Coordinates of C-alpha atoms in Angstrom, one line a residue:
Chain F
X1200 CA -24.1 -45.2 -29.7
X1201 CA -20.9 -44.2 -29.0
X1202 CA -18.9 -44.9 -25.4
X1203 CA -19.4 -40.9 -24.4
X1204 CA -22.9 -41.0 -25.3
X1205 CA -24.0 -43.6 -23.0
X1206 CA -21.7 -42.4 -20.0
X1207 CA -22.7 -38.4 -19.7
X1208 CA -26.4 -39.2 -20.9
X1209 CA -27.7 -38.9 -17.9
X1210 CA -26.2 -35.2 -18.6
X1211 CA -29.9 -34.4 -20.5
X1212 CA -32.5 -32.4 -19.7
X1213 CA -30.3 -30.4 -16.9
X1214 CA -29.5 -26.8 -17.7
X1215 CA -25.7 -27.5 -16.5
X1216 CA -24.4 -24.2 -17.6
X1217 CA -27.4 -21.9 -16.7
X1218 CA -26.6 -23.6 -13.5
X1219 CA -23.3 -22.1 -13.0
X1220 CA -24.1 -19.2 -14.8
X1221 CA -26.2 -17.9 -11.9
X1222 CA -22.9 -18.9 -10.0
X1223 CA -21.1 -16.4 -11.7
X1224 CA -23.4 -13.7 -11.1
X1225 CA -24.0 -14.3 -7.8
X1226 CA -20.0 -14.4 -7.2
X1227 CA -19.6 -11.0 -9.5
X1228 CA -22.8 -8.8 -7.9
X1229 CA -21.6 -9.7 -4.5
X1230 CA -17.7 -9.4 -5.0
X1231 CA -18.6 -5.9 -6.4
X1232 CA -20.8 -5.1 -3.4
X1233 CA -18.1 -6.4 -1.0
X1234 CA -15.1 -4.5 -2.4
X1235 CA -16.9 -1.1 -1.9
X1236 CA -18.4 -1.7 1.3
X1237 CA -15.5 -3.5 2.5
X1238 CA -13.5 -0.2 1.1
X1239 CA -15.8 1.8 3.2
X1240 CA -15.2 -0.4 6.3
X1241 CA -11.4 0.1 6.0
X1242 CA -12.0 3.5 5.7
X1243 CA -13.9 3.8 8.9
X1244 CA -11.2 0.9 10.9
X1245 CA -8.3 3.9 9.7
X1246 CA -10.4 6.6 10.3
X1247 CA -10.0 10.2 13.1
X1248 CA -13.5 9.4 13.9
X1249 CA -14.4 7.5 17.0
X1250 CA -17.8 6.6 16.3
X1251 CA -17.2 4.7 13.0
X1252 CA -13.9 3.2 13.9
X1253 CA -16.2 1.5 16.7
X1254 CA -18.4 0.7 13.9
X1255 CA -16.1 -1.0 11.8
X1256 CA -14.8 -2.9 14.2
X1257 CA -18.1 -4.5 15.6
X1258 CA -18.9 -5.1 12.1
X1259 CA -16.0 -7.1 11.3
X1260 CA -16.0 -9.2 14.0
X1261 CA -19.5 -9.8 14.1
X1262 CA -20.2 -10.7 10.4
X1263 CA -17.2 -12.7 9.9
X1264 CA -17.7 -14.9 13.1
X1265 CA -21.1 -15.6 11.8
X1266 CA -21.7 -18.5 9.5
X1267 CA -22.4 -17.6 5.9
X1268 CA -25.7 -20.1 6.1
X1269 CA -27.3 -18.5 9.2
X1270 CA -26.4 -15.6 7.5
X1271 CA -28.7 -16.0 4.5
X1272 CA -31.5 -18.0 5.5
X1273 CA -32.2 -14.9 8.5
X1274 CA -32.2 -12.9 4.7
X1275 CA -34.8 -15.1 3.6
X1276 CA -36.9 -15.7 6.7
X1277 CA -35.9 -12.1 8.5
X1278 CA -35.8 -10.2 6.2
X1279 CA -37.9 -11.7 3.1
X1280 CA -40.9 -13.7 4.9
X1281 CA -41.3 -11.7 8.5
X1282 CA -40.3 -7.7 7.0
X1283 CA -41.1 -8.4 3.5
X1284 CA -38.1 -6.9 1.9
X1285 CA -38.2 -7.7 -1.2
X1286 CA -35.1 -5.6 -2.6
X1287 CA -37.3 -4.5 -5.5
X1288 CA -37.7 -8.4 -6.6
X1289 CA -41.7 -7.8 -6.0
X1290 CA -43.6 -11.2 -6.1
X1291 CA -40.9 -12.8 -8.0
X1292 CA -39.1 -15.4 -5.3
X1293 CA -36.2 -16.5 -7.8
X1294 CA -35.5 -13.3 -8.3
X1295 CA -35.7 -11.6 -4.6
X1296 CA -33.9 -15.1 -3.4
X1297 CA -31.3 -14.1 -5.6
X1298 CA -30.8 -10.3 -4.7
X1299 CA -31.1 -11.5 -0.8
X1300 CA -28.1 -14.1 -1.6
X1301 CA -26.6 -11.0 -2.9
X1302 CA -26.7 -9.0 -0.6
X1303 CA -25.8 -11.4 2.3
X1304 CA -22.6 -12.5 0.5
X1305 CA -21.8 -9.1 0.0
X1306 CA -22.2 -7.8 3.4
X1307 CA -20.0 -11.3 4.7
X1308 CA -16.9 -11.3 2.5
X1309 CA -17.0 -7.3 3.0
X1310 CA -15.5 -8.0 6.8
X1311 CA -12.7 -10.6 5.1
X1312 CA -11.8 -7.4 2.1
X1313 CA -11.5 -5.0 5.1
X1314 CA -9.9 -7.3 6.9
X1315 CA -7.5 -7.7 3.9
X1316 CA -7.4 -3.9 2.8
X1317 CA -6.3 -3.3 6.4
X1318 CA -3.2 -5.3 6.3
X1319 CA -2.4 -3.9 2.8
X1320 CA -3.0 -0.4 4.5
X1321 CA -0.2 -1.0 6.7
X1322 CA 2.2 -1.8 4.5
X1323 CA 2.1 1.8 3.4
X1324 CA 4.9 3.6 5.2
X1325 CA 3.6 6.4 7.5
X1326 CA 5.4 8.9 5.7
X1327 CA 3.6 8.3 2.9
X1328 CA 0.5 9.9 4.5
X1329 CA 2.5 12.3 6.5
X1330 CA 3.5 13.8 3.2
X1331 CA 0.0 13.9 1.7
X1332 CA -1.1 15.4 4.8
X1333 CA 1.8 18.3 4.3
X1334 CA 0.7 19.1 1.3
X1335 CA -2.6 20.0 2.4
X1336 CA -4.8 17.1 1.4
X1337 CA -8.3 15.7 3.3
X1338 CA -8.0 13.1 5.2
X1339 CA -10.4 11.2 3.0
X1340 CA -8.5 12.5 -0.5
X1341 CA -5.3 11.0 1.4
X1342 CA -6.9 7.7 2.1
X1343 CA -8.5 7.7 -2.0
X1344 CA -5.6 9.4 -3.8
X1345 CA -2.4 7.6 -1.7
X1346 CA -3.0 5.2 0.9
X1347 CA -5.7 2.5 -1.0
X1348 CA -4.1 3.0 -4.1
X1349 CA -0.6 1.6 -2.7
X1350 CA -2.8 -1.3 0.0
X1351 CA -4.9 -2.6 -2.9
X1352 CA -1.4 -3.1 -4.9
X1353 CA 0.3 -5.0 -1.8
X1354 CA -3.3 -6.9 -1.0
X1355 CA -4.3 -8.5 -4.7
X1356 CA -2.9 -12.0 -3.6
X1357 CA -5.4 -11.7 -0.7
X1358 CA -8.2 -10.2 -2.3
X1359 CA -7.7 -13.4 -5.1
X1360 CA -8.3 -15.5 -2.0
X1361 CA -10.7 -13.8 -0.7
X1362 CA -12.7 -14.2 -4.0
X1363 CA -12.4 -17.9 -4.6
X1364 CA -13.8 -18.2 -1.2
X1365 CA -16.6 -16.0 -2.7
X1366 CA -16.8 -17.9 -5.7
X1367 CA -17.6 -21.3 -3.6
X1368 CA -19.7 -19.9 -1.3
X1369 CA -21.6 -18.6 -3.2
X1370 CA -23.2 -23.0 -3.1
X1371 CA -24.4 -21.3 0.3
X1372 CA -27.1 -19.2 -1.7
X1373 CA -28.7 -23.2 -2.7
X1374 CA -30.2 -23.1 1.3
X1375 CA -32.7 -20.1 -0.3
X1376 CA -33.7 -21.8 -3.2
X1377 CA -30.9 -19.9 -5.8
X1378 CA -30.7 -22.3 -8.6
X1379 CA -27.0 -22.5 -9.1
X1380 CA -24.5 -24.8 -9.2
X1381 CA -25.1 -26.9 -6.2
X1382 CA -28.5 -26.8 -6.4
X1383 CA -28.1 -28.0 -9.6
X1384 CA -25.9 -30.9 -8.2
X1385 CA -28.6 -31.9 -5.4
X1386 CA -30.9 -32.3 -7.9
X1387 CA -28.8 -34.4 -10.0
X1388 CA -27.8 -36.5 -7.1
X1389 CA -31.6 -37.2 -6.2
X1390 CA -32.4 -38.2 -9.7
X1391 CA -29.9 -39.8 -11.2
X1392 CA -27.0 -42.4 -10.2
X1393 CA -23.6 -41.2 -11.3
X1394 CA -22.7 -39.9 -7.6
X1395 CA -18.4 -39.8 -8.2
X1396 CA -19.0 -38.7 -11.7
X1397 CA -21.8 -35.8 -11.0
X1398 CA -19.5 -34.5 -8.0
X1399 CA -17.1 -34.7 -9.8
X1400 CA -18.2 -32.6 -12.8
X1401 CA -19.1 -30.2 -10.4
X1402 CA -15.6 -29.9 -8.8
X1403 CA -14.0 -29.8 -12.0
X1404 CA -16.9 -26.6 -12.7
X1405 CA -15.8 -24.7 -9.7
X1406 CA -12.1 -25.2 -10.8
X1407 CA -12.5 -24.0 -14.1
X1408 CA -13.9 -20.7 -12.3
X1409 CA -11.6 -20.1 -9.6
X1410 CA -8.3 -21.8 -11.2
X1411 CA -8.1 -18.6 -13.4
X1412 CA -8.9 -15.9 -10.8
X1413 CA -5.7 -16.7 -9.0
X1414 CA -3.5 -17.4 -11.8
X1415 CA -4.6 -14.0 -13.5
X1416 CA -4.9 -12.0 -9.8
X1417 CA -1.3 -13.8 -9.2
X1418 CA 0.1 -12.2 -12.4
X1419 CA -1.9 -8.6 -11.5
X1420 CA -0.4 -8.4 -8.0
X1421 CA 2.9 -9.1 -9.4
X1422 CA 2.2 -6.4 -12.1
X1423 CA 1.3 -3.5 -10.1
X1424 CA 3.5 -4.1 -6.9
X1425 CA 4.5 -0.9 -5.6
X1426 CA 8.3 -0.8 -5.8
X1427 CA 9.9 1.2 -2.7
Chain S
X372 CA 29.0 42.9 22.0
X373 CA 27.7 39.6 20.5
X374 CA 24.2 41.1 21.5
X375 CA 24.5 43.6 19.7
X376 CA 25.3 41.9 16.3
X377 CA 22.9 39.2 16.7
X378 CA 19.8 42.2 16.7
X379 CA 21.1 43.7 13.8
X380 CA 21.6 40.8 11.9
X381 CA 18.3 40.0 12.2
X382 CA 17.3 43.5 11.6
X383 CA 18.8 42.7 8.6
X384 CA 17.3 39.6 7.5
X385 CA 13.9 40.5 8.1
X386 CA 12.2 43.9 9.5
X387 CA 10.3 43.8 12.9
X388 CA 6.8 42.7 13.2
X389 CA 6.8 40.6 10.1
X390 CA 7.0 37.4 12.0
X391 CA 5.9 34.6 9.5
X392 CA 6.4 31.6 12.1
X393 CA 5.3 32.6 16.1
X394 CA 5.7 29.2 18.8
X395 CA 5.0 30.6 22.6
X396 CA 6.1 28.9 25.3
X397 CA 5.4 25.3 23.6
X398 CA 5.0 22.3 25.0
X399 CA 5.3 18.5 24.2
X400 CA 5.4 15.2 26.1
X401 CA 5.7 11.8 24.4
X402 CA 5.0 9.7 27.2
X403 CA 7.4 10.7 30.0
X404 CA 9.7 12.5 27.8
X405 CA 9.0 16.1 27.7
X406 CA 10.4 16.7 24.3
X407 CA 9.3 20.0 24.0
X408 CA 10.2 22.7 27.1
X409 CA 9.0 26.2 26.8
X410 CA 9.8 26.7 23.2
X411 CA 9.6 30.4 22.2
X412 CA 10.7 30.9 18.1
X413 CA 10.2 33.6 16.5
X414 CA 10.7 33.4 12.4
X415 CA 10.5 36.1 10.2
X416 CA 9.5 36.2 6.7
X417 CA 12.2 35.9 4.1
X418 CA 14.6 34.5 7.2
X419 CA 16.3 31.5 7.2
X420 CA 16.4 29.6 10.2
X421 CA 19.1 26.5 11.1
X422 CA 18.2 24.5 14.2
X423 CA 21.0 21.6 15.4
X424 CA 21.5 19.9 18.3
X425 CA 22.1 16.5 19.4
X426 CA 20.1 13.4 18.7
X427 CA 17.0 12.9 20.5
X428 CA 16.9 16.7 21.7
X429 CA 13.8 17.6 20.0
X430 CA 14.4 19.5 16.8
X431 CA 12.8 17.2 14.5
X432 CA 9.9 17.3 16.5
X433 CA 9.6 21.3 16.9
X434 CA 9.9 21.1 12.9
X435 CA 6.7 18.7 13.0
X436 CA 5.1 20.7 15.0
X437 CA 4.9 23.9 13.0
X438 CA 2.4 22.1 10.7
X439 CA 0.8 20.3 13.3
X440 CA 2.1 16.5 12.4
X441 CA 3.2 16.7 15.6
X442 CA 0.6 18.1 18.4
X443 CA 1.4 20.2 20.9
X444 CA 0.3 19.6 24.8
X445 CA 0.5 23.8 25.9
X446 CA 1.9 26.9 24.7
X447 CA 0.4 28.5 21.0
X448 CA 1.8 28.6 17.5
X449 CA 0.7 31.1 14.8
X450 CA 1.6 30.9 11.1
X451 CA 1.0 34.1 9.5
X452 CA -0.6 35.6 12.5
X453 CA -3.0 32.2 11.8
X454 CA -3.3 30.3 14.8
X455 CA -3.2 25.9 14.0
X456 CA -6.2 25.1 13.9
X457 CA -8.1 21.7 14.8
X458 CA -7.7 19.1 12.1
X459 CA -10.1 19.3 9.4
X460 CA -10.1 21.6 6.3
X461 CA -9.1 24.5 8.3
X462 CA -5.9 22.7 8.9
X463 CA -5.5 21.2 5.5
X464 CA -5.6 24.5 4.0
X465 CA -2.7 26.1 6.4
X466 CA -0.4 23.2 5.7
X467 CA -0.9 23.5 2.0
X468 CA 1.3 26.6 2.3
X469 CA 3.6 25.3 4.3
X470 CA 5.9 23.2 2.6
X471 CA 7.9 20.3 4.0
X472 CA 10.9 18.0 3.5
X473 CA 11.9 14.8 4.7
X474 CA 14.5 13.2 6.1
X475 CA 13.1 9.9 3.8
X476 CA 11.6 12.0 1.0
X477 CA 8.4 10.2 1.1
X478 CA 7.6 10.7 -2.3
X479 CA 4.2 9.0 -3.8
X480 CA 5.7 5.8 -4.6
X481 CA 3.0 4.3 -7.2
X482 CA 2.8 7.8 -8.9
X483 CA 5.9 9.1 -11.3
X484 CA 7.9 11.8 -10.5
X485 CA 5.7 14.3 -12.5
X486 CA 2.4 13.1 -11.1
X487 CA 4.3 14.2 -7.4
X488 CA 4.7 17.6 -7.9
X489 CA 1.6 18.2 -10.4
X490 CA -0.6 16.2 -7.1
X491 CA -0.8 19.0 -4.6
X492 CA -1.7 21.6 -7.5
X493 CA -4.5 19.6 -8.8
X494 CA -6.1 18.3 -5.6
X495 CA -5.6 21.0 -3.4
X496 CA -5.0 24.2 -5.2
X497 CA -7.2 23.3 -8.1
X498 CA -4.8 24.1 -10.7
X499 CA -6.3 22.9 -14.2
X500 CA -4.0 20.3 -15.6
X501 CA -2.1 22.1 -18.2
X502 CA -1.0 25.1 -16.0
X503 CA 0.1 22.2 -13.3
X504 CA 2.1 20.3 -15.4
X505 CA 3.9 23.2 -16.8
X506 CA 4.8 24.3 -13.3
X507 CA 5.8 20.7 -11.9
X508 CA 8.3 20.4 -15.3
X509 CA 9.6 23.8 -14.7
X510 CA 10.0 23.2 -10.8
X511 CA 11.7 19.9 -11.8
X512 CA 13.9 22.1 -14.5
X513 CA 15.1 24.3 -11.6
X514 CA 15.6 21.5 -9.0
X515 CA 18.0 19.4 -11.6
X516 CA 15.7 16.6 -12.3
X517 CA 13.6 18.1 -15.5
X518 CA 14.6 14.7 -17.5
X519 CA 13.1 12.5 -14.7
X520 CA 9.7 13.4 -15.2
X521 CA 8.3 10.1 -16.5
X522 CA 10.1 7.6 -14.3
X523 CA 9.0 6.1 -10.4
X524 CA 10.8 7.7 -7.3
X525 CA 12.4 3.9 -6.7
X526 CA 14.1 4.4 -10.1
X527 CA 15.9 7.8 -8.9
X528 CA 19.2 8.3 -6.9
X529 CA 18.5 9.6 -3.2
X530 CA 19.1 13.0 -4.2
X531 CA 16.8 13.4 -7.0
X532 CA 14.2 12.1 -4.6
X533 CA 14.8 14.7 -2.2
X534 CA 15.0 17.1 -5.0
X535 CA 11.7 16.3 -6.4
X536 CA 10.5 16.5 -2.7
X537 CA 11.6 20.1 -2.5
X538 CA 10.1 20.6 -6.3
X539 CA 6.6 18.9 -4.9
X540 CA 6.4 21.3 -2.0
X541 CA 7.5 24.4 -3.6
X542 CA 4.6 23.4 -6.2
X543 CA 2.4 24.6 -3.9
X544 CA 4.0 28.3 -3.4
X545 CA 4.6 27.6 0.4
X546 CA 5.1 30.6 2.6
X547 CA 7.3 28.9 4.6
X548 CA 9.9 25.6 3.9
X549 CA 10.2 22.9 6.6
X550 CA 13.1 20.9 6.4
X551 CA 13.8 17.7 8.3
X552 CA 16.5 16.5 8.1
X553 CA 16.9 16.6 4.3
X554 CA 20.7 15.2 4.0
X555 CA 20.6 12.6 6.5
X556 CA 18.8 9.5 4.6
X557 CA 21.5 10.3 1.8
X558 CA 24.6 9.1 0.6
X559 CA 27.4 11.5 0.8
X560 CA 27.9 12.3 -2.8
X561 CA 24.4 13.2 -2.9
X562 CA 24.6 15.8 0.1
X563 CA 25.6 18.4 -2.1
X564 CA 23.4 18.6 -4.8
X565 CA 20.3 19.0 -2.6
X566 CA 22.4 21.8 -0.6
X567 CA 22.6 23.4 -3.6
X568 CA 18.7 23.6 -4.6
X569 CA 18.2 24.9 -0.8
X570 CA 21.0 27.6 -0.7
X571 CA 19.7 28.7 -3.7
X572 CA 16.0 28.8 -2.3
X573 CA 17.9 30.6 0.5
X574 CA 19.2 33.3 -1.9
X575 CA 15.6 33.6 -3.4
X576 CA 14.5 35.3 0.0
X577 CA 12.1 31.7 0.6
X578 CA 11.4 31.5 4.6
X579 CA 13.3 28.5 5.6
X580 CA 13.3 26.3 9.1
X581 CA 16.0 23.7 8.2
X582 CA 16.8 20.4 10.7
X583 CA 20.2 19.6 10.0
X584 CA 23.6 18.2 10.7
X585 CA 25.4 20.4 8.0
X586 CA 27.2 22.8 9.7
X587 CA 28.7 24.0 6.1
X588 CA 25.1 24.6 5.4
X589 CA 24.4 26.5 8.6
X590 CA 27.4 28.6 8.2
X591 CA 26.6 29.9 4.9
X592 CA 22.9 30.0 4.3
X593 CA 21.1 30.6 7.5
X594 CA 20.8 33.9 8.8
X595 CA 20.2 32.5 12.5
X596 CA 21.2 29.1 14.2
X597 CA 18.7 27.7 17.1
X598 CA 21.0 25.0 19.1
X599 CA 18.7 22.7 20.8
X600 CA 19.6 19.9 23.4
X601 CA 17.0 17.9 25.8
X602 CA 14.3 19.7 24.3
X603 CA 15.2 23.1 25.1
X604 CA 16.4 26.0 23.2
X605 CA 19.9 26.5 24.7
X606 CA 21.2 28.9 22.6
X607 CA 20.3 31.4 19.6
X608 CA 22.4 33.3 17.0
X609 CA 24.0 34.4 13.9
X610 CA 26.3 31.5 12.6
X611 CA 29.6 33.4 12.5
X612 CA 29.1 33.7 16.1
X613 CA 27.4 30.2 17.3
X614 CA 30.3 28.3 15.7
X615 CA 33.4 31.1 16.5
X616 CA 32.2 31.8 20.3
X617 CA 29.4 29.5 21.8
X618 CA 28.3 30.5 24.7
X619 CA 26.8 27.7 26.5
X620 CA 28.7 25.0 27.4
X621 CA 26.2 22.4 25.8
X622 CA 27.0 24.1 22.6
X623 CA 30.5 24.3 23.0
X624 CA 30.8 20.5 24.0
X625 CA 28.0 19.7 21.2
X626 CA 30.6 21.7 18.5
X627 CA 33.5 20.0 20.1
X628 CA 32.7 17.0 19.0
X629 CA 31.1 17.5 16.0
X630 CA 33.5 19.6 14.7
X631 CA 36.8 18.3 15.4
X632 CA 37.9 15.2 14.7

């Protein structure tokens, strides 16, 4: 038996990359989900109407002073075990766990892309709506066709950050019984001995996901930077 | 005398009761500052209309407030015997036909130049794609900047900007042409070139309310000059005569200085 053999062959029998696989979907559903409601909630924070503004506003600074766990396990014990929704998962728990992780790390890292959209949304000189608005354009085909076009350009670094925080928090979803990564890793840890080395292989995981998304989101913002 | 030849001069320009451009008895605070003081302007269709004054005495504003950027606190403005409405789509579709220019051009800056002037036509008039971009290239043509088309407004000189800003608005067939301030962002060499497009629009019988500190300009294109100071109209009438033989004392002090150095 070789040296490698004998150190990772405690390794056997776990499904390490189904593991993070389910990471990876859980961070891609719910970074799609919070992109457009986040969009939506920056379109309300810069929007004529009252009502929504309000809205917007409460929504942010609720959600995002709420921690991501409480968060998730109200999904599971709110809105799973006491109002039985089931978000179309039926009597399957792995997979309504997993659409209720979804959906609560979408609506959470929504209030951190508003958040983000909003700052990119004033880096957009005024006269850049004032002259959309001259021409005769909606206040909503203003905010699609000029405004978020220019914020998401100035706001990629951000969003990149916002993501990777996604991406590991995504661990959170492990509390409702998602079998990702960490769930993975506390499983490990119960069973086997290699501690350091099983932590350690899940850091080095995570890295390998997130390391990317900022180098490549580094190179897009630099890309499509609007020049002025 | 002078009465006389200001009515007949804008006999001339434009025959009565084809007022494009109505504002009664406007009115305008920011704050403390009552920008706006029981502004009456009448503009007719075809006329050319020059408004100076001094910095800070409320022209820039009036020009906003013509397509409501700016609101008003009292008074009534019509456009085309149109009131302004509230905004919303009512709105939207009155200020698609009036066209404005900035003082910073404010062109789309992730969009080429093309993509500017083709915008208005696709979004707001509807124009199918082919028809718009063979107006916004030949609108570009007549404004000087035809072999721009492809390139981003940060890649263009300040006065092709402003020239594609005229070509954007006058995509949109605009009964009327607001200009604020067009020359002033712009480096002096440039000046001319965009004077140029708007005399010629002048020529072309376009309706024209022009914010500026080019008295050259004034003299020769406009067919009336509004002289504004601490947001009041002081003084009205055809150039020849506003710069020869002011006859308020604001506008003889303001020509004074601007004039003789």
């Amino acid at each position: 038996m070789e040296a490698r053999e004998i150190v990772f062959d405690f390794l056997e029998g776990y499904d390490l990359l189904g593991a993070f696989w389910v990471t990876v979907k859980l961070t891609v559903y719910s970074a799609l989900g919070a992109l457009i409601w986040g969009t939506l909630l920056a379109g309300m924070r810069v929007g004529p109407v009252p009502l929504m503004r309000g809205f917007g506003t409460a929504y942010v600074n609720i959600v995002r002073n709420i921690p991501l766990t409480v968060i998730i396990v109200f999904a599971s014990l709110g809105l799973f075990q006491t109002l039985q929704v089931t978000l179309g998962g039926g009597d399957n728990f792995e997979t309504v766990n997993f659409r209720l992780a979804v959906l609560s790390l979408a609506l959470y890292t929504a209030a951190f892309v508003c958040e983000a959209l909003r700052s990119g949304i004033n880096t957009v000189p005024a006269g850049q709506a004032e002259a959309a608005r001259a021409l005769g354009l909606s206040f909503t085909q203003v905010l699609r066709l000029i405004i978020l076009p220019q914020a998401f350009r100035s706001v990629v670094n951000p969003l990149a950050n916002v993501l990777i925080a996604l991406t590991k928090n995504t661990t959170v979803a492990a509390a409702i019984g998602v079998v990702e990564a960490a769930y993975l890793m506390k499983d490990m840890i119960e069973a086997e001995a290699q501690l350091i080395l099983i932590s350690a292989i899940f850091a080095f995981g995570f890295i390998c996901l997130t390391l990317p998304t900022g180098l490549v989101l580094g190179w897009v913002s630099k890309k499509v930077a609007v020049k002025r | 005398m002078s009465g006389v030849s200001v009515t007949k001069a804008a006999e001339d320009a434009a025959p009565a009761g084809d007022d494009l451009v109505v504002l009664s008895n406007v009115n305008k605070h920011f704050g403390a500052l009552h920008v706006l003081q029981d502004i009456d302007l009448t503009i007719a269709r075809g006329e050319v209309v020059v408004v100076i004054g001094p910095s800070g005495s409320g022209k820039s504003t009036l020009c906003r407030t013509i397509n409501r950027l700016e609101t008003i606190d009292s008074g009534a403005i019509t456009i085309d015997g149109k009131p302004l409405p509230q905004e919303g789509k009512e709105l939207a579709r009155l200020r698609s036909d009036v066209g404005m220019v900035f003082q910073s051009f404010n062109l789309f800056a992730h969009k080429t130049v093309l993509e500017n002037v083709m915008l208005g036509q696709l979004k707001v008039r509807r124009t199918d794609k082919a028809a718009a971009e063979q107006k916004a290239r030949s609108l570009l043509d007549r404004v000087g900047v035809a072999t721009q088309a492809d390139k981003y407004p940060s890649q263009l000189s300040g006065g092709q900007q402003q020239r594609v800003a005229i070509a954007r608005a006058l995509a949109m067939d605009p009964k009327v042409m607001l200009f604020d301030e067009p020359t002033s962002a712009l480096d002096p060499e440039m000046i001319n070139e965009v004077l140029e497009v708007m005399q010629q629009l002048a020529r072309d019988g376009m309706t024209m309310v022009v914010v500026t500190h080019e008295m050259g300009f004034a003299r020769s294109a406009a067919n009336r000059v509004v002289f504004m100071a601490d947001g009041k109209i002081v003084e009205e009438a055809v150039p020849d005569q506003f710069f020869s033989n002011p006859r308020s004392d604001r506008a003889k002090d303001f020509l004074s200085k601007i004039l003789h150095h």
